[in-house]
XYZ file of N, CA and C in Angstrom:
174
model
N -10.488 -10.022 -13.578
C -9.997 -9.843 -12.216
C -9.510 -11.189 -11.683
N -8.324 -11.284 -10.942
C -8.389 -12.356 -10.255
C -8.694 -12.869 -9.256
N -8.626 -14.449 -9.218
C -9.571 -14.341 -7.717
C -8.437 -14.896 -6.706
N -8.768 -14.380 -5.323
C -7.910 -14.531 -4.324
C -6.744 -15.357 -4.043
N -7.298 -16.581 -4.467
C -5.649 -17.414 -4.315
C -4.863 -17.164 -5.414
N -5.364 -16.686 -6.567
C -4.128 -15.959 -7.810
C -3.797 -14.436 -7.396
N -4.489 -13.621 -6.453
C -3.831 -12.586 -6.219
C -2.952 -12.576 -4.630
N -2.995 -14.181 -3.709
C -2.059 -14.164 -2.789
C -0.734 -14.630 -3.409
N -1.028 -15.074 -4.322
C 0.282 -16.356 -4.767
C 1.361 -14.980 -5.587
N 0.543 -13.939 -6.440
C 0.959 -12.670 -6.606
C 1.759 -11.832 -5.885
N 1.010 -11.634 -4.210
C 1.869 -11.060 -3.576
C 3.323 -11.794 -3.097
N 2.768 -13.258 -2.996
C 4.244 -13.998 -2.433
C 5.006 -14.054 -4.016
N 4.825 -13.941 -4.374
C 5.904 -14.048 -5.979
C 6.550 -12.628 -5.544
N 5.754 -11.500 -5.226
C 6.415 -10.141 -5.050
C 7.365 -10.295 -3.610
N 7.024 -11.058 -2.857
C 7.544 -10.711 -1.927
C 8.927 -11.680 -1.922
N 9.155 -12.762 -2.893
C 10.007 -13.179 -2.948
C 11.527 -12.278 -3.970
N 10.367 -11.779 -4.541
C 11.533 -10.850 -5.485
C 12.475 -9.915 -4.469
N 12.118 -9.684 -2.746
C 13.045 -8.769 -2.198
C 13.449 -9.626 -1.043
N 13.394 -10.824 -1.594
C 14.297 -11.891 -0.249
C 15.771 -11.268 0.261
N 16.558 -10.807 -0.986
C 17.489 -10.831 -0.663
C 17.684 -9.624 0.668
N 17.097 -8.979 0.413
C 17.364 -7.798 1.500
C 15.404 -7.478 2.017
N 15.656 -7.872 3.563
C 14.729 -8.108 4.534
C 14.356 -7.237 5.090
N 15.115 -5.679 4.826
C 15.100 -4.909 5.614
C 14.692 -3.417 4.573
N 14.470 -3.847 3.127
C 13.614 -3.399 2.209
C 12.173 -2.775 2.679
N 11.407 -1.463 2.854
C 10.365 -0.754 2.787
C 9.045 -2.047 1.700
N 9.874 -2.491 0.745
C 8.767 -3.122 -0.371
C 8.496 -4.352 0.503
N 9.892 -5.028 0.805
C 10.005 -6.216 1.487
C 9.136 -6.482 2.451
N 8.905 -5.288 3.522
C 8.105 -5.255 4.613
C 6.602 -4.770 4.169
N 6.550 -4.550 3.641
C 5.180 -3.762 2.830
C 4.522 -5.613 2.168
N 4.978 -5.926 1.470
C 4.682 -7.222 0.809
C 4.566 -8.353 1.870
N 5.584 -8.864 2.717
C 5.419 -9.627 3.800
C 4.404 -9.590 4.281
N 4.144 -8.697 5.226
C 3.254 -8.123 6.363
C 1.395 -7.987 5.662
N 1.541 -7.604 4.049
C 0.378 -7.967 3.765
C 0.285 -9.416 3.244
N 0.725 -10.044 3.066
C 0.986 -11.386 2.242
C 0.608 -12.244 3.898
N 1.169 -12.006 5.135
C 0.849 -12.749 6.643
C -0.438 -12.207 6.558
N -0.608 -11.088 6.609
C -2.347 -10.689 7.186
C -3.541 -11.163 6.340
N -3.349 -11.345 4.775
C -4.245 -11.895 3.889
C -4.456 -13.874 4.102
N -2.943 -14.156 4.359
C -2.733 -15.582 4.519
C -3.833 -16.100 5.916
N -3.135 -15.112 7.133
C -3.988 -15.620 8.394
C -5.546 -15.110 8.440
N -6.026 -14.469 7.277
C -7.806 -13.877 7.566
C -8.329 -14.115 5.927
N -7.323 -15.559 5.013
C -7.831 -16.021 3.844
C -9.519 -15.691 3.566
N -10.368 -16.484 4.721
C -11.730 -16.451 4.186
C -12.140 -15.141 3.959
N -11.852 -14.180 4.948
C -12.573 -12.883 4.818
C -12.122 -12.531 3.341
N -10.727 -12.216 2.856
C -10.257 -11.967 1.930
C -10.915 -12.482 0.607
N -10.830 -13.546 0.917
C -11.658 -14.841 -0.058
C -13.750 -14.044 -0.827
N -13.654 -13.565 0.247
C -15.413 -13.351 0.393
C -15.404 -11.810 -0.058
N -14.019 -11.037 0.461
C -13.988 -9.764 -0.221
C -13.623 -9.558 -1.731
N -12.807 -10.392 -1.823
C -12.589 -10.444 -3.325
C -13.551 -10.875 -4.289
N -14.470 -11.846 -3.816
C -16.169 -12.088 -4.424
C -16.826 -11.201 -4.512
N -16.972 -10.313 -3.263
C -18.070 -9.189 -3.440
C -17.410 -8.385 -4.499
N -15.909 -7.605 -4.520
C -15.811 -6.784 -5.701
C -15.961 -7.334 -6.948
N -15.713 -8.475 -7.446
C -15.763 -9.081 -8.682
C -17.065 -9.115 -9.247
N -18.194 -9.387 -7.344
C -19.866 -9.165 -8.680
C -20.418 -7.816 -8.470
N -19.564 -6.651 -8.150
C -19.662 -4.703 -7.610
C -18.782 -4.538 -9.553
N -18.122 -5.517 -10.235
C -17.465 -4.890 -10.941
C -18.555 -5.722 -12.240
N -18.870 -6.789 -12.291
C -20.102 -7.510 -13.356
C -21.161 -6.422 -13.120
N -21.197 -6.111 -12.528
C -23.309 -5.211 -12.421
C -22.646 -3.885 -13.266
N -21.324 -3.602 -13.400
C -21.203 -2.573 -13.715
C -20.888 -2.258 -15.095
């Protein structure tokens, strides 16, 4: 699994793939989660920990 800053850097790699057109469904879908993960990092950060040791016990 990866951990959070390899799965934000993921979404901005995706979200760069629909630069060209801004007005893209994916474009806005990718942005908008890529701002909300960026501005609430720690929580994200701490959620992505808890599934990683929900997926080791298992």
């Amino acid at each position: 699994m990866m951990n959070a800053d390899q799965l934000l850097a993921k979404l901005y790699a995706l979200r760069k793939d629909y630069a060209d057109d801004p007005e893209d469904e994916t474009y806005q879908a990718l942005h908008h989660t890529f701002l909300f993960i960026s501005y609430n990092m720690a929580a994200f950060k701490e959620y992505v920990k808890k599934e990683a040791e929900k997926e080791n016990k298992e």
